[in-house]
Amino acid sequence: MIIAEVQDLVKKYPSFELKSISFHLESGRITGFIGRNGAGKTTTIKSMLNMIHPDSGTIRYFGRPIAGNEADIKKRIGYSTGTVSWYPRKKIRDIVNIVKRFYDTWDEAAYRKYLDLFGIDEMKTPLELSEGMKVKVNLMLALAHRSDVLILDEPTSGLDPFSRNELLEVFNELRNHGVTVFFSTHIISDIEKCADDIVYISKGRIVAATPKADFIREYSEPGESLEDTMLRLEGGAVHA
């Protein structure tokens, strides 16, 4: 079942362009969004969330366009970036008490679960947290209102290897409960560990949007890791 669909998305800037990109996300699958810095990952994600306005193209969730249905759709989407921009001197507990008022789907038990899993002290302020812990706070807030879809921009950025593995295990658990996870990353080993599907963007265009096994079969050479394949492709072996 298709949960989210991007069709012919175009966004032009003076020095960069998303070139009519299309792909879809399926229910209960983890999709890794890969590409080098500047390839268009964040622009795509912000367009998907109507945080920036594309020049053309359509974006649908649950069969409905986000235009005209944004409030209802966003109640079912969890979003997180690799950074946090909350009030730096407010306690996490106070920030949570504000955020949860926006969601009638807020799940206090889920909030407590991820608070414990991520080892977050809700009496601390963002100013007192490490960069990795700030990422975990953002993820906790994205997960605590029972999202059907998680859209995450570099969620493992700033995390140590143990915390990254812990987060990937959370992704796997969410998939087992039918949650769709879409995350961008430049850490290819994260894709290898948990992704079902790959969307690969390069220079503003989609090179591939396919199950991981099919991507490896089509693009990888014998004995290559996925990271080796990506380095070779970005080196210019595959560009239309």
Short mmCIF file of C-alpha atoms in Angstrom, two decimals, residues 48-219:
data_model
loop_
_atom_site.label_atom_id
_atom_site.label_comp_id
_atom_site.label_asym_id
_atom_site.label_seq_id
_atom_site.Cartn_x
_atom_site.Cartn_y
_atom_site.Cartn_z
CA MET A 48 7.24 16.93 1.09
CA LEU A 49 6.25 18.68 4.31
CA ASN A 50 5.16 21.92 2.62
CA MET A 51 7.88 23.79 4.49
CA ILE A 52 9.00 25.18 1.15
CA HIS A 53 6.76 25.48 -1.89
CA PRO A 54 7.73 23.57 -5.03
CA ASP A 55 7.44 25.22 -8.44
CA SER A 56 5.44 22.24 -9.71
CA GLY A 57 4.56 18.66 -8.89
CA THR A 58 2.22 16.94 -6.44
CA ILE A 59 2.71 15.36 -3.02
CA ARG A 60 0.14 12.97 -1.59
CA TYR A 61 -0.24 11.14 1.71
CA PHE A 62 -2.84 8.43 2.31
CA GLY A 63 -4.25 9.18 -1.15
CA ARG A 64 -4.82 12.88 -0.45
CA PRO A 65 -2.77 15.88 -1.62
CA ILE A 66 -1.03 17.72 1.20
CA ALA A 67 -2.30 20.98 -0.29
CA GLY A 68 -5.65 21.58 1.37
CA ASN A 69 -5.21 18.73 3.87
CA GLU A 70 -2.02 19.77 5.61
CA ALA A 71 -3.29 19.96 9.20
CA ASP A 72 -4.92 16.52 9.17
CA ILE A 73 -2.05 14.86 7.33
CA LYS A 74 0.63 16.30 9.62
CA LYS A 75 -1.07 14.79 12.65
CA ARG A 76 -0.09 11.42 11.17
CA ILE A 77 3.49 12.39 10.29
CA GLY A 78 6.48 12.50 12.61
CA TYR A 79 9.30 14.78 11.43
CA SER A 80 12.77 15.29 12.79
CA THR A 81 15.99 16.88 11.61
CA GLY A 82 19.45 16.16 12.89
CA THR A 83 19.38 19.39 14.88
CA VAL A 84 17.13 20.93 17.51
CA SER A 85 15.99 24.54 17.76
CA TRP A 86 13.82 24.55 20.88
CA TYR A 87 14.07 27.23 23.55
CA PRO A 88 17.57 26.54 24.85
CA ARG A 89 16.84 27.33 28.52
CA LYS A 90 13.46 25.61 28.81
CA LYS A 91 13.35 22.22 30.49
CA ILE A 92 12.59 19.31 28.15
CA ARG A 93 9.53 18.54 30.28
CA ASP A 94 8.15 22.04 29.66
CA ILE A 95 8.83 21.82 25.92
CA VAL A 96 6.99 18.48 25.78
CA ASN A 97 4.01 19.91 27.65
CA ILE A 98 3.69 22.57 24.96
CA VAL A 99 4.23 20.26 21.97
CA LYS A 100 1.74 17.59 23.02
CA ARG A 101 -1.13 20.12 22.99
CA PHE A 102 -0.91 20.16 19.20
CA TYR A 103 -1.60 16.42 18.85
CA ASP A 104 -4.83 14.69 19.82
CA THR A 105 -2.91 11.46 19.09
CA TRP A 106 -0.27 12.14 21.75
CA ASP A 107 0.63 8.88 23.52
CA GLU A 108 2.00 9.47 27.02
CA ALA A 109 3.06 5.82 27.38
CA ALA A 110 5.04 6.03 24.12
CA TYR A 111 6.62 9.27 25.29
CA ARG A 112 7.74 7.62 28.54
CA LYS A 113 9.00 4.60 26.64
CA TYR A 114 11.28 6.63 24.34
CA LEU A 115 12.32 8.93 27.19
CA ASP A 116 13.68 5.86 28.94
CA LEU A 117 15.03 4.17 25.79
CA PHE A 118 17.01 7.24 24.75
CA GLY A 119 18.15 8.01 28.30
CA ILE A 120 16.77 11.56 28.24
CA ASP A 121 16.59 13.59 31.45
CA GLU A 122 13.45 15.69 31.01
CA MET A 123 14.60 18.09 33.71
CA LYS A 124 17.54 19.23 31.57
CA THR A 125 17.44 22.05 29.03
CA PRO A 126 18.58 21.79 25.38
CA LEU A 127 21.53 23.99 26.36
CA GLU A 128 22.74 21.22 28.66
CA LEU A 129 22.48 18.44 26.07
CA SER A 130 25.09 17.03 23.70
CA GLU A 131 24.38 17.24 19.97
CA GLY A 132 23.57 13.54 19.91
CA MET A 133 21.14 13.87 22.81
CA LYS A 134 19.40 16.79 21.05
CA VAL A 135 18.80 14.47 18.09
CA LYS A 136 17.21 11.95 20.45
CA VAL A 137 14.89 14.60 21.90
CA ASN A 138 13.69 15.49 18.41
CA LEU A 139 13.08 11.82 17.62
CA MET A 140 11.25 11.25 20.88
CA LEU A 141 8.86 14.10 20.04
CA ALA A 142 8.35 12.74 16.52
CA LEU A 143 7.55 9.27 17.84
CA ALA A 144 5.33 10.19 20.78
CA HIS A 145 2.17 11.05 18.83
CA ARG A 146 1.81 7.63 17.18
CA SER A 147 2.85 8.67 13.69
CA ASP A 148 1.96 6.49 10.69
CA VAL A 149 4.92 7.95 8.80
CA LEU A 150 8.28 9.14 10.08
CA ILE A 151 10.20 11.55 7.84
CA LEU A 152 13.68 12.10 9.20
CA ASP A 153 16.43 14.34 7.83
CA GLU A 154 19.83 12.99 8.88
CA PRO A 155 18.46 11.49 12.13
CA THR A 156 21.71 9.72 13.02
CA SER A 157 23.82 12.85 12.63
CA GLY A 158 25.88 13.46 15.75
CA LEU A 159 25.14 10.06 17.30
CA ASP A 160 27.88 7.72 18.46
CA PRO A 161 27.93 4.21 16.87
CA PHE A 162 26.12 2.61 19.83
CA SER A 163 23.34 5.21 19.76
CA ARG A 164 23.02 4.86 15.97
CA ASN A 165 22.54 1.12 16.29
CA GLU A 166 20.00 1.71 19.05
CA LEU A 167 18.07 4.06 16.78
CA LEU A 168 18.13 1.62 13.86
CA GLU A 169 16.67 -1.01 16.17
CA VAL A 170 13.86 1.45 16.97
CA PHE A 171 13.24 1.80 13.21
CA ASN A 172 12.97 -1.98 12.90
CA GLU A 173 10.52 -2.14 15.79
CA LEU A 174 8.39 0.61 14.25
CA ARG A 175 8.36 -1.20 10.90
CA ASN A 176 7.11 -4.33 12.66
CA HIS A 177 4.18 -2.23 13.89
CA GLY A 178 3.35 -0.99 10.40
CA VAL A 179 5.03 2.43 10.60
CA THR A 180 6.60 3.79 7.41
CA VAL A 181 10.09 5.26 7.93
CA PHE A 182 11.78 7.57 5.42
CA PHE A 183 15.19 8.85 6.44
CA SER A 184 17.97 10.68 4.68
CA THR A 185 21.56 9.92 5.51
CA HIS A 186 25.08 10.00 4.17
CA ILE A 187 26.06 7.08 6.46
CA ILE A 188 25.71 4.18 4.05
CA SER A 189 26.19 1.53 6.73
CA ASP A 190 22.87 2.67 8.27
CA ILE A 191 21.16 1.92 4.96
CA GLU A 192 22.80 -1.50 4.79
CA LYS A 193 21.60 -2.39 8.28
CA CYS A 194 17.93 -1.51 8.13
CA ALA A 195 16.57 -0.15 4.83
CA ASP A 196 14.09 -2.11 2.72
CA ASP A 197 14.14 0.43 -0.11
CA ILE A 198 16.56 3.01 -1.47
CA VAL A 199 15.88 6.36 -3.06
CA TYR A 200 19.14 7.67 -4.53
CA ILE A 201 19.35 11.32 -5.55
CA SER A 202 22.28 12.94 -7.34
CA LYS A 203 22.54 16.53 -8.57
CA GLY A 204 18.83 17.12 -8.07
CA ARG A 205 17.51 14.10 -9.91
CA ILE A 206 16.43 10.63 -8.82
CA VAL A 207 18.85 8.01 -10.10
CA ALA A 208 17.04 5.05 -8.50
CA ALA A 209 13.98 4.39 -6.35
CA THR A 210 13.83 0.68 -5.75
CA PRO A 211 14.03 -2.13 -3.19
CA LYS A 212 17.53 -2.37 -1.73
CA ALA A 213 18.08 -5.85 -3.14
CA ASP A 214 17.21 -4.63 -6.65
CA PHE A 215 19.49 -1.61 -6.26
CA ILE A 216 22.41 -3.84 -5.28
CA ARG A 217 21.68 -6.24 -8.13
CA GLU A 218 21.56 -3.44 -10.71
CA TYR A 219 24.35 -1.15 -9.55
#
